[in-house]
Short mmCIF file of C-alpha atoms in Angstrom, two decimals:
data_model
loop_
_atom_site.label_atom_id
_atom_site.label_comp_id
_atom_site.label_asym_id
_atom_site.label_seq_id
_atom_site.Cartn_x
_atom_site.Cartn_y
_atom_site.Cartn_z
CA MET A 28 28.15 -10.05 -86.44
CA LEU A 29 29.41 -7.01 -84.57
CA LYS A 30 31.59 -4.74 -86.67
CA ILE A 31 33.72 -2.05 -85.08
CA VAL A 32 33.23 1.20 -86.98
CA LYS A 33 36.61 2.80 -87.63
CA GLN A 34 35.25 6.21 -88.63
CA PRO A 35 31.94 6.54 -86.73
CA TYR A 36 29.90 9.39 -88.24
CA ARG A 37 33.19 11.12 -88.67
CA TYR A 38 32.57 14.74 -89.48
CA SER A 39 28.96 15.45 -88.70
CA LEU A 40 26.39 15.69 -85.94
CA ASP A 41 23.73 14.98 -88.57
CA TYR A 42 23.12 11.43 -87.40
CA SER A 43 20.33 9.62 -85.59
CA LEU A 44 20.61 6.35 -83.72
CA LEU A 45 16.87 5.72 -83.80
CA ASN A 46 16.01 2.35 -85.32
CA LYS A 47 19.65 1.26 -85.47
CA GLN A 48 20.30 -2.38 -84.62
CA ARG A 49 22.01 -3.09 -81.33
CA ALA A 50 25.10 -4.58 -82.98
CA GLU A 51 25.48 -1.45 -85.11
CA VAL A 52 25.23 0.81 -82.06
CA TYR A 53 27.79 -1.28 -80.20
CA GLY A 54 30.04 -1.05 -83.23
CA TYR A 55 29.86 2.74 -83.18
CA ILE A 56 30.68 2.93 -79.47
CA ALA A 57 33.53 0.43 -79.79
CA GLY A 58 34.87 2.43 -82.73
CA ILE A 59 34.69 5.71 -80.84
CA PHE A 60 36.47 4.33 -77.78
CA LYS A 61 39.17 2.83 -80.00
CA LYS A 62 39.54 6.09 -81.93
CA MET A 63 39.93 8.02 -78.66
CA GLY A 64 42.51 5.51 -77.38
CA VAL A 65 40.49 4.57 -74.30
CA ASN A 66 41.20 0.83 -74.43
CA ARG A 67 44.91 1.46 -74.96
CA THR A 68 45.02 3.96 -72.10
CA LEU A 69 43.33 1.51 -69.72
CA GLY A 70 45.26 -1.51 -70.97
CA ILE A 71 42.14 -3.53 -71.82
CA THR A 72 41.06 -5.50 -74.88
CA THR A 73 38.08 -4.75 -77.11
CA SER A 74 36.41 -7.91 -75.80
CA GLU A 75 36.83 -6.73 -72.21
CA PHE A 76 35.40 -3.35 -73.11
CA LEU A 77 32.37 -4.97 -74.76
CA ASP A 78 31.77 -7.17 -71.70
CA PHE A 79 31.71 -3.98 -69.63
CA LEU A 80 29.44 -2.23 -72.14
CA ILE A 81 26.92 -5.09 -72.05
CA ASP A 82 26.54 -4.58 -68.30
CA VAL A 83 26.30 -0.82 -68.75
CA GLU A 84 23.35 -1.31 -71.09
CA LYS A 85 21.71 -3.72 -68.65
CA GLY A 86 21.95 -1.02 -65.99
CA TYR A 87 19.86 1.42 -68.03
CA GLN A 88 16.09 1.30 -67.71
CA ASP A 89 13.78 1.30 -70.72
CA ASN A 90 12.73 4.95 -70.35
CA PRO A 91 11.46 7.01 -73.29
CA TYR A 92 14.44 9.39 -73.07
CA HIS A 93 16.90 8.57 -70.29
CA SER A 94 17.82 5.19 -71.71
CA PHE A 95 20.92 3.48 -73.04
CA TYR A 96 20.11 5.20 -76.34
CA HIS A 97 20.56 8.59 -74.65
CA ALA A 98 23.87 7.48 -73.14
CA VAL A 99 25.15 6.39 -76.54
CA ASP A 100 23.91 9.60 -78.12
CA VAL A 101 25.65 11.80 -75.54
CA THR A 102 28.86 9.80 -75.92
CA MET A 103 28.79 10.24 -79.68
CA VAL A 104 28.19 13.98 -79.29
CA LEU A 105 31.17 14.10 -76.93
CA TYR A 106 33.27 12.38 -79.58
CA HIS A 107 32.28 14.98 -82.15
CA LEU A 108 32.92 17.89 -79.80
CA LEU A 109 36.37 16.53 -79.03
CA VAL A 110 37.35 15.69 -82.62
CA LEU A 111 35.39 18.02 -84.88
CA TYR A 112 35.60 21.15 -82.73
CA ASP A 113 39.11 20.60 -81.26
CA MET A 114 37.79 20.36 -77.71
CA SER A 115 40.36 17.72 -76.79
CA LYS A 116 43.28 20.13 -77.22
CA TYR A 117 43.76 20.83 -73.50
CA LEU A 118 43.21 17.26 -72.26
CA ASN A 119 45.54 14.30 -71.83
CA GLN A 120 44.69 10.70 -72.63
CA PHE A 121 43.55 9.88 -69.11
CA ASP A 122 41.21 12.87 -69.10
CA LEU A 123 39.73 11.63 -72.38
CA ALA A 124 39.28 8.09 -71.05
CA MET A 125 37.51 9.37 -67.93
CA LEU A 126 35.31 11.65 -70.01
CA MET A 127 34.21 8.96 -72.46
CA LEU A 128 33.40 6.52 -69.66
CA ALA A 129 31.48 9.20 -67.78
CA GLY A 130 29.52 9.87 -70.96
CA ILE A 131 28.37 6.29 -71.48
CA CYS A 132 27.58 5.80 -67.76
CA HIS A 133 26.24 9.22 -66.75
CA ASP A 134 22.54 8.23 -66.51
CA ILE A 135 22.84 4.52 -65.73
CA GLY A 136 19.99 3.41 -63.48
CA HIS A 137 17.92 6.53 -64.25
CA PRO A 138 14.30 5.73 -63.27
CA GLY A 139 12.65 8.15 -65.71
CA ASN A 140 11.87 10.88 -63.21
CA ASN A 141 13.87 13.81 -61.86
CA ASN A 142 15.68 14.48 -58.60
CA GLN A 143 12.83 16.51 -57.15
CA PHE A 144 10.46 13.57 -57.59
CA GLU A 145 12.88 11.34 -55.64
CA ILE A 146 13.07 13.93 -52.87
CA SER A 147 9.30 14.55 -52.75
CA CYS A 148 8.62 10.81 -52.53
CA GLU A 149 11.36 10.36 -49.91
CA THR A 150 12.78 7.42 -51.84
CA GLU A 151 15.58 5.21 -50.59
CA LYS A 152 17.92 6.81 -53.12
CA ALA A 153 17.06 10.29 -51.86
CA LYS A 154 17.73 9.23 -48.26
CA ARG A 155 20.95 7.46 -49.18
CA PHE A 156 22.39 10.53 -50.88
CA SER A 157 20.92 13.11 -48.49
CA ASN A 158 18.81 14.67 -51.27
CA LEU A 159 21.97 15.82 -53.06
CA SER A 160 22.27 15.11 -56.81
CA VAL A 161 20.31 11.94 -56.12
CA LEU A 162 20.16 10.40 -59.58
CA GLU A 163 23.65 11.50 -60.59
CA SER A 164 25.04 10.00 -57.37
CA TYR A 165 23.16 6.76 -58.01
CA SER A 166 24.59 6.57 -61.55
CA ALA A 167 28.08 7.20 -60.18
CA VAL A 168 27.71 4.38 -57.64
CA MET A 169 26.53 1.97 -60.33
CA THR A 170 29.51 2.98 -62.46
CA LEU A 171 31.96 2.28 -59.64
CA ASP A 172 30.31 -1.08 -59.02
CA LEU A 173 30.83 -2.01 -62.68
CA PHE A 174 34.46 -0.88 -62.54
CA ASP A 175 34.91 -3.28 -59.61
CA LYS A 176 32.93 -6.14 -61.16
CA HIS A 177 35.02 -6.09 -64.33
CA ASP A 178 38.30 -5.14 -62.60
CA PHE A 179 38.23 -2.48 -65.28
CA LEU A 180 41.03 -0.31 -63.93
CA ARG A 181 43.44 -3.06 -62.91
CA ASN A 182 46.12 -1.86 -65.35
CA ILE A 183 45.71 1.89 -64.87
CA GLU A 184 48.70 2.38 -62.58
CA THR A 185 51.02 0.31 -64.77
CA ARG A 186 49.87 2.15 -67.88
CA SER A 187 50.31 5.58 -66.31
CA LYS A 188 53.83 4.81 -65.08
CA LYS A 189 54.81 4.03 -68.67
CA ILE A 190 53.39 7.33 -69.87
CA SER A 191 54.21 9.75 -67.05
CA LYS A 192 57.27 11.97 -67.37
CA GLU A 193 57.57 12.37 -63.60
CA ASN A 194 57.10 10.08 -60.61
CA VAL A 195 53.42 10.97 -60.61
CA TYR A 196 50.87 8.48 -61.79
CA MET A 197 47.19 7.72 -62.04
CA THR A 198 45.69 5.39 -59.44
CA LYS A 199 42.40 3.51 -59.53
CA ASP A 200 40.99 5.96 -57.00
CA SER A 201 42.10 9.09 -58.83
CA PHE A 202 40.66 7.80 -62.12
CA SER A 203 37.39 6.66 -60.53
CA SER A 204 37.13 9.93 -58.64
CA GLY A 205 37.42 11.88 -61.87
CA VAL A 206 34.65 9.85 -63.51
CA VAL A 207 32.40 10.36 -60.48
CA LYS A 208 32.93 14.12 -60.50
CA MET A 209 32.10 14.30 -64.21
CA ILE A 210 28.87 12.36 -63.69
CA LEU A 211 27.90 14.62 -60.78
CA ALA A 212 28.53 17.64 -63.04
CA THR A 213 25.63 16.54 -65.28
CA ASP A 214 23.22 17.72 -62.56
CA MET A 215 21.49 20.79 -64.04
CA PHE A 216 22.13 22.45 -60.69
CA CYS A 217 25.71 22.97 -61.93
CA HIS A 218 24.77 24.67 -65.20
CA PHE A 219 25.43 28.32 -64.43
CA THR A 220 28.60 27.64 -62.44
CA LEU A 221 29.94 25.60 -65.34
CA ARG A 222 29.17 28.46 -67.70
CA ASP A 223 31.04 30.90 -65.46
CA ASN A 224 33.99 28.54 -65.34
CA ILE A 225 34.26 28.55 -69.12
CA THR A 226 35.21 32.22 -68.87
CA ALA A 227 37.61 31.47 -66.02
CA LEU A 228 39.40 28.84 -68.10
CA LYS A 229 39.55 31.18 -71.08
CA ASP A 230 41.27 33.80 -68.91
CA LYS A 231 43.71 31.20 -67.58
CA ILE A 232 44.64 29.98 -71.06
CA ASP A 233 45.01 33.51 -72.47
CA HIS A 234 47.21 34.74 -69.64
CA HIS A 235 48.87 31.41 -68.84
CA HIS A 236 51.10 31.87 -65.76
CA HIS A 237 50.52 35.61 -65.48
CA HIS A 238 46.92 35.43 -64.35
CA GLU A 239 44.92 32.88 -62.38
CA ASN A 240 41.15 33.25 -62.45
CA GLN A 241 39.99 30.93 -59.68
CA LEU A 242 37.41 28.33 -60.64
CA LYS A 243 34.10 28.28 -58.83
CA PRO A 244 33.22 25.02 -57.07
CA LEU A 245 30.17 23.30 -58.54
CA PHE A 246 28.62 22.63 -55.15
CA ASP A 247 28.55 24.40 -51.81
CA HIS A 248 30.93 22.68 -49.38
CA LYS A 249 28.09 21.75 -47.00
CA GLU A 250 25.94 20.34 -49.80
CA ASP A 251 28.51 18.63 -51.99
CA PRO A 252 27.33 15.20 -53.20
CA TYR A 253 30.96 14.15 -53.61
CA VAL A 254 31.25 13.98 -49.80
CA TYR A 255 29.33 10.69 -49.94
CA PHE A 256 31.97 9.22 -52.24
CA LYS A 257 34.85 10.46 -50.10
CA GLU A 258 33.26 8.78 -47.10
CA HIS A 259 32.37 5.49 -48.79
CA TYR A 260 34.79 5.01 -51.70
CA PHE A 261 37.84 7.24 -51.78
CA ASN A 262 40.62 8.23 -49.47
CA SER A 263 40.41 11.98 -48.79
CA GLU A 264 44.01 12.18 -49.99
CA THR A 265 43.25 10.72 -53.42
CA PRO A 266 46.29 11.71 -55.50
CA ASN A 267 46.09 13.90 -58.54
CA SER A 268 46.42 12.46 -62.00
CA VAL A 269 49.36 12.18 -64.31
CA PHE A 270 51.05 15.29 -65.77
CA GLU A 271 50.14 17.36 -62.69
CA ASN A 272 53.68 18.74 -62.56
CA ASP A 273 53.95 19.57 -66.25
CA GLU A 274 54.67 23.31 -66.13
CA ASP A 275 54.24 23.62 -69.89
CA ALA A 276 50.62 22.46 -69.80
CA ASP A 277 47.95 25.10 -70.43
CA LEU A 278 45.76 23.70 -67.66
CA ASN A 279 46.55 21.91 -64.42
CA GLN A 280 44.75 18.80 -63.19
CA GLU A 281 41.92 20.69 -61.47
CA GLN A 282 41.35 22.87 -64.53
CA ARG A 283 41.36 19.92 -66.92
CA LEU A 284 38.78 18.19 -64.75
CA MET A 285 36.62 21.30 -64.91
CA MET A 286 37.04 21.34 -68.69
CA CYS A 287 35.76 17.76 -68.79
CA ASN A 288 32.81 18.75 -66.59
CA ILE A 289 32.02 21.58 -69.00
CA LEU A 290 32.17 19.27 -72.02
CA ILE A 291 30.03 16.45 -70.64
CA HIS A 292 27.35 18.97 -69.68
CA ALA A 293 27.57 20.51 -73.16
CA ALA A 294 26.96 17.11 -74.73
CA ASP A 295 24.10 16.39 -72.33
CA ILE A 296 22.18 19.57 -73.28
CA SER A 297 23.16 19.58 -76.97
CA ASN A 298 19.85 18.47 -78.51
CA PRO A 299 19.03 22.00 -79.80
CA CYS A 300 22.38 21.99 -81.63
CA ARG A 301 21.36 18.98 -83.70
CA PRO A 302 19.56 18.96 -87.05
CA TRP A 303 15.88 19.84 -86.71
CA ASN A 304 14.56 16.37 -87.49
CA VAL A 305 16.82 14.76 -84.86
CA TYR A 306 16.10 17.45 -82.28
CA GLN A 307 12.36 17.14 -82.84
CA GLN A 308 12.45 13.37 -82.32
CA LEU A 309 14.45 13.74 -79.12
CA SER A 310 12.11 16.45 -77.88
CA ARG A 311 9.15 14.12 -78.26
CA LEU A 312 10.90 11.51 -76.13
CA VAL A 313 11.64 14.11 -73.45
CA CYS A 314 7.98 15.19 -73.45
CA LEU A 315 6.76 11.63 -73.17
CA GLU A 316 9.00 10.98 -70.15
CA PHE A 317 8.02 14.28 -68.54
CA PHE A 318 4.32 13.60 -68.98
CA ARG A 319 4.65 10.14 -67.48
CA GLN A 320 6.18 11.69 -64.37
CA GLY A 321 3.39 14.26 -64.28
CA ASP A 322 0.80 11.48 -64.47
CA VAL A 323 2.39 9.66 -61.53
CA GLU A 324 2.60 12.88 -59.52
CA ARG A 325 -1.10 13.48 -60.11
CA GLU A 326 -1.94 9.92 -59.04
CA LEU A 327 0.11 10.33 -55.85
CA GLY A 328 -1.54 13.63 -55.01
CA LEU A 329 1.71 15.56 -55.49
CA PRO A 330 1.90 18.94 -57.24
CA VAL A 331 2.52 18.29 -60.93
CA SER A 332 5.99 19.58 -61.81
CA PRO A 333 6.35 22.47 -64.27
CA GLN A 334 6.21 21.37 -67.92
CA MET A 335 5.11 17.86 -66.91
CA ASP A 336 1.36 18.33 -67.05
CA ARG A 337 0.26 16.88 -70.38
CA ASN A 338 -2.90 18.98 -70.22
CA LYS A 339 -1.09 22.31 -69.90
CA ALA A 340 2.45 22.00 -71.27
CA ASN A 341 3.45 23.83 -74.43
CA PRO A 342 6.50 22.04 -75.89
CA SER A 343 7.22 24.82 -78.39
CA LYS A 344 7.39 27.41 -75.62
CA VAL A 345 9.45 25.12 -73.40
CA ASN A 346 12.00 24.46 -76.14
CA VAL A 347 12.33 28.15 -77.03
CA GLY A 348 12.96 28.91 -73.36
CA PHE A 349 15.47 26.07 -73.09
CA ILE A 350 17.38 27.45 -76.06
CA ASP A 351 17.23 31.09 -74.95
CA PHE A 352 18.16 30.66 -71.29
CA ILE A 353 20.20 27.47 -71.17
CA VAL A 354 21.67 26.09 -74.37
CA ARG A 355 22.49 29.09 -76.54
CA PRO A 356 24.26 31.13 -73.81
CA TYR A 357 26.25 28.05 -72.78
CA PHE A 358 27.47 27.23 -76.28
CA GLU A 359 28.08 30.90 -76.97
CA SER A 360 30.42 30.92 -73.97
CA LEU A 361 32.03 27.70 -75.18
CA CYS A 362 32.89 29.46 -78.44
CA GLN A 363 35.29 31.65 -76.44
CA LEU A 364 37.47 28.57 -76.06
CA PHE A 365 36.56 26.75 -79.26
CA PRO A 366 35.57 29.15 -82.08
CA LYS A 367 34.71 26.32 -84.45
CA ALA A 368 31.66 25.62 -82.29
CA GLU A 369 30.00 28.79 -83.60
CA GLU A 370 28.10 26.65 -86.10
CA LEU A 371 26.39 24.92 -83.16
CA VAL A 372 25.11 28.30 -81.98
CA ASP A 373 23.84 28.97 -85.49
CA ARG A 374 22.02 25.62 -85.45
CA CYS A 375 20.42 26.61 -82.15
CA ASP A 376 19.12 29.80 -83.73
CA GLN A 377 17.71 27.91 -86.71
CA ASN A 378 15.93 25.42 -84.48
CA ARG A 379 14.53 28.21 -82.34
CA GLU A 380 12.86 29.64 -85.41
CA GLU A 381 11.40 26.23 -86.19
CA TRP A 382 9.75 26.13 -82.75
CA VAL A 383 8.49 29.69 -83.09
CA GLN A 384 6.83 28.83 -86.39
CA LEU A 385 5.46 25.53 -85.16
CA SER A 386 2.22 25.97 -83.27
CA TRP A 387 1.28 23.39 -80.69
CA GLU A 388 -1.54 22.13 -82.92
CA GLU A 389 0.95 21.45 -85.71
CA ALA A 390 3.60 19.89 -83.49
CA PRO A 391 3.99 16.12 -83.22
CA ASP A 392 1.66 14.78 -80.52
CA PRO A 393 3.81 14.13 -77.41
CA ASN A 394 1.07 11.85 -76.07
CA ASN A 395 1.75 9.50 -78.96
CA THR A 396 3.17 6.41 -77.31
CA ASN A 397 3.99 4.81 -80.66
CA ILE A 398 7.64 5.76 -80.26
CA PRO A 399 10.30 3.04 -80.25
CA SER A 400 11.83 2.50 -76.83
CA ALA A 401 15.56 2.06 -76.45
CA LYS A 402 15.07 -1.70 -76.35
CA GLU A 403 12.90 -1.68 -79.47
CA SER A 404 15.28 0.66 -81.30
CA LEU A 405 18.39 -1.41 -80.61
CA GLY A 406 16.80 -4.86 -80.85
CA GLY A 407 18.62 -8.16 -81.07
CA ASP A 408 20.64 -10.09 -78.54
CA ILE A 409 24.07 -8.58 -77.96
CA GLU A 410 25.45 -11.71 -76.26
CA GLU A 411 24.77 -13.65 -79.45
CA GLU A 412 26.32 -10.88 -81.54
CA ILE A 413 29.51 -11.03 -79.44
CA LYS A 414 29.73 -14.79 -79.86
CA GLN A 415 29.74 -14.32 -83.64
CA MET A 416 32.72 -11.92 -83.59
#
């Protein structure tokens, strides 16, 4: 029987979802969404949310890493960042609802290879999205389709009118647009711009109305994947969200959206901030997925992508580089806004030392395929679990 967890892993990132039963994982997600007030904000029941979540899981492929397990893991990290490290302090309840939904949906449909592979193979997805944030765009489309299938946002305008102080309210399009933009922001292409925008937001908050440090757009205007969504899904005049005219707010609507983009990317790259045993397990799954892509590239006569050749890759070196050039600087910048997150930087440093000390010969064999897939880890039949509620 599915049990909603009221205090899911409350004050720690020291958790692992590996080998958890599906009903238990669903209970954690349902508990997190209830704790963050998402169902209340959207005006939906727990049963309706679970119906949606079942379809979200069905949309994920059984990849070693980019699976429903990864989506749940990122969503739980988001929860901890928001609650444990006070990262929700500048966001309103609609921002939080968009962010949590973007977290659970951000890699839906992921095929287990990267954007460059899609482009090199000239896949239908690559053509559809003009080679721009191909997989992120595909995940965003699948998310919008599920919103429509479940009529998930049918109460959003009514709910926002009850909450809004002014005659400004959230529409289906403005909410959906926010979720799409957050999913697109998980493209690693955005990483350095997001990091720069952390500093810009810090300046804005420190100086409030006296100084405006303009945010950098995540994509060049001519190569913005969001153009596809404006053309196919949203009116170009999609209204801003609720509280736009609140002069007392630290951040306006655009800045809050950028904050959400920053946070979802932080959660997505947060593996080095986890306890060593969890990080090491996740790293093995990443390696396995990378090597599978490298094998396919070799079979197709394509150049094998960097770090994806199982005969040449050095996971220890790759992880040290990932920490040094990507994760640590990003979380160090994030500490400007949220000082409590300093312990995550410390964890990064500790894990870096683990990789330095761990020679490739001593490391877990990434070619070991005896790793539980998402399906094997979650197990069970969720439809039957729901019936027993």
